Coordinates of C-alpha atoms and ligand atoms in Angstrom, one line a residue:
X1 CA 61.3 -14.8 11.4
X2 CA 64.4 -13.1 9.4
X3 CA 63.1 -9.8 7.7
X4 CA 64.2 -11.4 4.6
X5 CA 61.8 -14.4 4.7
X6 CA 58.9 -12.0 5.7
X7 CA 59.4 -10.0 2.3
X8 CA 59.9 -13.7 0.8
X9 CA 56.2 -15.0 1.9
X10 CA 54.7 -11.5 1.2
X11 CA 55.9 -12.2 -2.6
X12 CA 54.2 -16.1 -2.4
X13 CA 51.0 -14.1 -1.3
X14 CA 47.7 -15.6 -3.8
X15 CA 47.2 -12.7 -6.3
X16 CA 43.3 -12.6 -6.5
X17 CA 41.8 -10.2 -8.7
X18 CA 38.6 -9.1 -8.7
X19 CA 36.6 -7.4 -11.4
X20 CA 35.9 -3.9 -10.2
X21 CA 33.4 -3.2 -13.2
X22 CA 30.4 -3.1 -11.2
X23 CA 29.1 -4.7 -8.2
X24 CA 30.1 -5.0 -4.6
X25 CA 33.6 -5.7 -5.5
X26 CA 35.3 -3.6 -2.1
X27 CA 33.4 -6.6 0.5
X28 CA 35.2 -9.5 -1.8
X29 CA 38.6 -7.8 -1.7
X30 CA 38.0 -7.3 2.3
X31 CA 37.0 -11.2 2.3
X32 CA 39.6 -12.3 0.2
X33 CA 42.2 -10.4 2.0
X34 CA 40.6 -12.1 5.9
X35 CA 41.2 -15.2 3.8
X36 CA 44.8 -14.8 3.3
X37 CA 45.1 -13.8 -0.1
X38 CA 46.0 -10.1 -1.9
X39 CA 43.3 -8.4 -3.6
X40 CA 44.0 -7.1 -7.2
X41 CA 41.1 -4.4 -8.3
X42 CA 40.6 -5.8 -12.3
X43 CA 39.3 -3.2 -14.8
X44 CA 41.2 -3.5 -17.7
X45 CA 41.9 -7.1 -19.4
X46 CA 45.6 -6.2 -18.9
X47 CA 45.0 -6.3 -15.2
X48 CA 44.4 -10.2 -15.6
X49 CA 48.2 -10.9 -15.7
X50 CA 50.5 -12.5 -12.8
X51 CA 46.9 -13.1 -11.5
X52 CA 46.2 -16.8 -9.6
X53 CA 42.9 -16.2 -9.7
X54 CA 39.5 -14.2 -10.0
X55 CA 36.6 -13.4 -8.7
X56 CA 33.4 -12.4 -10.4
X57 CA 31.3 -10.4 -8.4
X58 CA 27.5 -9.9 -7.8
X59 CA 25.6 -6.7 -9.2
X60 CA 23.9 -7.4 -12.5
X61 CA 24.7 -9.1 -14.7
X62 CA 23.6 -8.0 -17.8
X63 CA 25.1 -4.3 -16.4
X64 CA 28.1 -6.6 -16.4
X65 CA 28.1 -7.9 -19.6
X66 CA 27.4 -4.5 -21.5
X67 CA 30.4 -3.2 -19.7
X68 CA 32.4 -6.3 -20.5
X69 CA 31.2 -6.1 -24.2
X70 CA 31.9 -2.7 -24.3
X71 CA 35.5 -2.4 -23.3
X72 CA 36.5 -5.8 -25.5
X73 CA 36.7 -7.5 -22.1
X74 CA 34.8 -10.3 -22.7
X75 CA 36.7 -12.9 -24.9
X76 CA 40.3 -12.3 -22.7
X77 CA 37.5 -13.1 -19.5
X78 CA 36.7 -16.6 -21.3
X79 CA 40.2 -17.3 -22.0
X80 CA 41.1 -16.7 -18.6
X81 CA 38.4 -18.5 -17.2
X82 CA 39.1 -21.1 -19.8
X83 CA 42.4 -22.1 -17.8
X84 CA 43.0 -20.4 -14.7
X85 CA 40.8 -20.4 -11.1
X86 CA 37.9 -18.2 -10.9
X87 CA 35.0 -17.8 -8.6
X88 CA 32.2 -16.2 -9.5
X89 CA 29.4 -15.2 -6.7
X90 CA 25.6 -14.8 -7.7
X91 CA 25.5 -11.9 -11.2
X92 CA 29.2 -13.9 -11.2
X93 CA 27.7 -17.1 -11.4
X94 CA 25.3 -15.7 -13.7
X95 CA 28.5 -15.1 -16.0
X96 CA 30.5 -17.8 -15.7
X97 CA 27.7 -20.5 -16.7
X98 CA 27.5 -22.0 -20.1
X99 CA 23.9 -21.7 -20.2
X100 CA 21.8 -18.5 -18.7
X101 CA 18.2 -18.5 -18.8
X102 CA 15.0 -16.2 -17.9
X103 CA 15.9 -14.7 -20.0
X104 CA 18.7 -15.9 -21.8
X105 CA 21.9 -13.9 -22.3
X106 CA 25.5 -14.3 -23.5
X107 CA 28.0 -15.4 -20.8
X108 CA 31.5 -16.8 -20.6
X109 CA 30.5 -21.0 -20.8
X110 CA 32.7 -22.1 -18.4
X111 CA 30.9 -23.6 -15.6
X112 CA 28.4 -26.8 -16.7
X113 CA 25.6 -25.4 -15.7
X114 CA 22.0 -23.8 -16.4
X115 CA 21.8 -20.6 -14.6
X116 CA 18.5 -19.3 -14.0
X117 CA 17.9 -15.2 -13.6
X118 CA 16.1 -13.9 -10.9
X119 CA 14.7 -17.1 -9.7
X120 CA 13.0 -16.6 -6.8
X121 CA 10.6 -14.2 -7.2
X122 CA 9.7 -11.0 -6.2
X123 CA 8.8 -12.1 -2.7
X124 CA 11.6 -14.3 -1.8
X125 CA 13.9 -11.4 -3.2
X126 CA 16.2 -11.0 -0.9
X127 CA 17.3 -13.9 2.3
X128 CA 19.4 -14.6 4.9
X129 CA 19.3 -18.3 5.7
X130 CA 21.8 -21.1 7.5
X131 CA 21.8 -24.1 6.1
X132 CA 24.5 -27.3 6.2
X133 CA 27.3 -27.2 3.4
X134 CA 29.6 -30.0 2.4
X135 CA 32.5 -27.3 4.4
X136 CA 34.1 -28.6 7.6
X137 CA 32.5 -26.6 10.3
X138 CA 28.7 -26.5 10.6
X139 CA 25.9 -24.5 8.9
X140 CA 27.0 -21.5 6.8
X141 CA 24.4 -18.2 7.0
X142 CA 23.8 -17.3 3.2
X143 CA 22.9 -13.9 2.1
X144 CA 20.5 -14.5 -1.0
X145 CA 20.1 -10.8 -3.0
X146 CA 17.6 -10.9 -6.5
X147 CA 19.3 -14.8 -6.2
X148 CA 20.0 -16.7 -9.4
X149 CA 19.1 -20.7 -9.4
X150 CA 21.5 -23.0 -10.6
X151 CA 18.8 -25.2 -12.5
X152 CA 21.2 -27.8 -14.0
X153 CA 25.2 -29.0 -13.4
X154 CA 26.8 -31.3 -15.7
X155 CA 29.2 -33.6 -15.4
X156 CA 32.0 -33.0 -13.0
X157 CA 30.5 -30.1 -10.7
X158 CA 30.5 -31.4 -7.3
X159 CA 27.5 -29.8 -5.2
X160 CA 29.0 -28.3 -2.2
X161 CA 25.1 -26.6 -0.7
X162 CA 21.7 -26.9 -1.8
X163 CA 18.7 -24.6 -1.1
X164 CA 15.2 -26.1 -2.0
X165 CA 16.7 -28.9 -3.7
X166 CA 19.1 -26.6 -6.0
X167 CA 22.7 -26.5 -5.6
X168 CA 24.1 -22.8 -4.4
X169 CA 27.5 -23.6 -4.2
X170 CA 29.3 -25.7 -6.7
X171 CA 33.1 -26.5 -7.3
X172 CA 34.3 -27.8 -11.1
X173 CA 38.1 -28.3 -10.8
X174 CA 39.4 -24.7 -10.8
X175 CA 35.7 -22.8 -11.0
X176 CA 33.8 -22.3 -8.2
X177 CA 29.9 -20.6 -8.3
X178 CA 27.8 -19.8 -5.4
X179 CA 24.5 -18.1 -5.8
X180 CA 24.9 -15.6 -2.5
X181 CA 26.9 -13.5 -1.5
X182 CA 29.7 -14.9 1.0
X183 CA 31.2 -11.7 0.9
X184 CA 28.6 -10.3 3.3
X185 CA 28.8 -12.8 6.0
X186 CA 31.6 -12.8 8.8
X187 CA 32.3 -16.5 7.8
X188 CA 35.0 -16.9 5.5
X189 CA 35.5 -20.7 5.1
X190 CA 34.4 -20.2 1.4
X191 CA 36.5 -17.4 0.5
X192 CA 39.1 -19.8 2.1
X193 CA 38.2 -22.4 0.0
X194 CA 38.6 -20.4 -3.0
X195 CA 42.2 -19.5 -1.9
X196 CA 43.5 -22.8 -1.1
X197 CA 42.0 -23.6 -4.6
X198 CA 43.9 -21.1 -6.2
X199 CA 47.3 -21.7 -4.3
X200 CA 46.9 -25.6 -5.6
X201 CA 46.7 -24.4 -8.8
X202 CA 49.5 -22.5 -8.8
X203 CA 51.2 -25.2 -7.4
X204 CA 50.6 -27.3 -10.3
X205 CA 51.4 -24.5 -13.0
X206 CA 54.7 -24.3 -11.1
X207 CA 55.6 -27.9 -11.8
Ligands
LIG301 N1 19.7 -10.6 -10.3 C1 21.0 -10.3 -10.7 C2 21.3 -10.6 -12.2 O1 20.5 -11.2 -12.8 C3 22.1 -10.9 -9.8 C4 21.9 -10.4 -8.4 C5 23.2 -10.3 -7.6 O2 24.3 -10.4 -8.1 N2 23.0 -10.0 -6.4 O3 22.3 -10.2 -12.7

């Protein structure tokens, strides 16, 4: 390959950002970059521009949310995630569901779903498990950390894993929500699934 074509598919390289707020942000740029893509650290809502797509960490979420609140961040992250591809990973999924519960809390009401806090107990706190998904390749291993439970999807999320009977990982067009943390595995079929997502779209916007 001429030098020139090399510089050419550096520049097609999938701009993900992901918000550096809180949260183990530095594992999901590592993940997204063994997935192909080029990590964008977000902090400021400025940040979101020439973006493909984002990623919405874990931590806590209501951490999150002050922060969010705090810098004005929050209604620019619902008009993003209003239009554009965004992934958002256990305090992510948290935020990116229309509906939060135990307890309740404000989020950005773009994934059809009920999202329940803390769901599993002080016992079951923390989990590694390997379960089947709906990805090519055989079981996935799941890292489960203070694990929210996605109680309810509506219409048009498409349940890609299940744990217990509840989905963990869910795709709605251009959102994707998974209740661990596939940032902490070596696996990166989902990460890879959130890029190929994201290259679609642009794809389409492109048109
Ligand atoms: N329990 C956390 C919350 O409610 C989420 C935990 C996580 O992101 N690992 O925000």
């Amino acid at each position: 390959m001429t030098e020139a074509l090399q510089e050419g598919r550096k520049a097609e390289a999938v701009r993900i950002g992901v918000l550096a707020l809180q949260g183990d942000f530095a594992a999901h740029a590592q993940a997204l970059r063994e997935a192909g893509a080029a990590p964008v650290a977000v902090r400021r809502p400025a940040e979101l521009a020439g973006l493909d797509g984002l990623v919405l960490p874990g931590g806590e979420s209501t951490t999150l949310l002050e922060l969010l609140e705090r810098s004005e961040f929050l209604a620019p992250l619902a008009e993003f995630a209003a239009s554009m591809p965004v992934f958002g990973t256990c305090a992510g999924c948290i935020l990116l569901a229309e509906e939060v519960s135990h307890p309740a809390q404000k989020s950005l009401g773009a994934l059809r779903a009920t999202v329940e806090r803390n769901a599993y107990g002080r016992q079951n706190e923390s989990s590694i498990e390997t379960a089947p998904t709906r990805l090519p390749g055989g079981p996935l291993e799941m890292v489960y950390i203070r694990a929210p439970r996605i109680a309810r999807v509506g219409e048009g999320v498409e349940v890609l894993a299940e744990r217990e009977g509840y989905p963990v990982l869910v795709r709605q067009g251009r959102l994707m929500a998974a209740t661990f943390h596939p940032e902490l595995t070596a696996d990166r079929r989902v990460h890879r699934l959130f890029v190929e997502l994201a290259l679609r779209e642009r794809g389409e916007r492109e048109k």
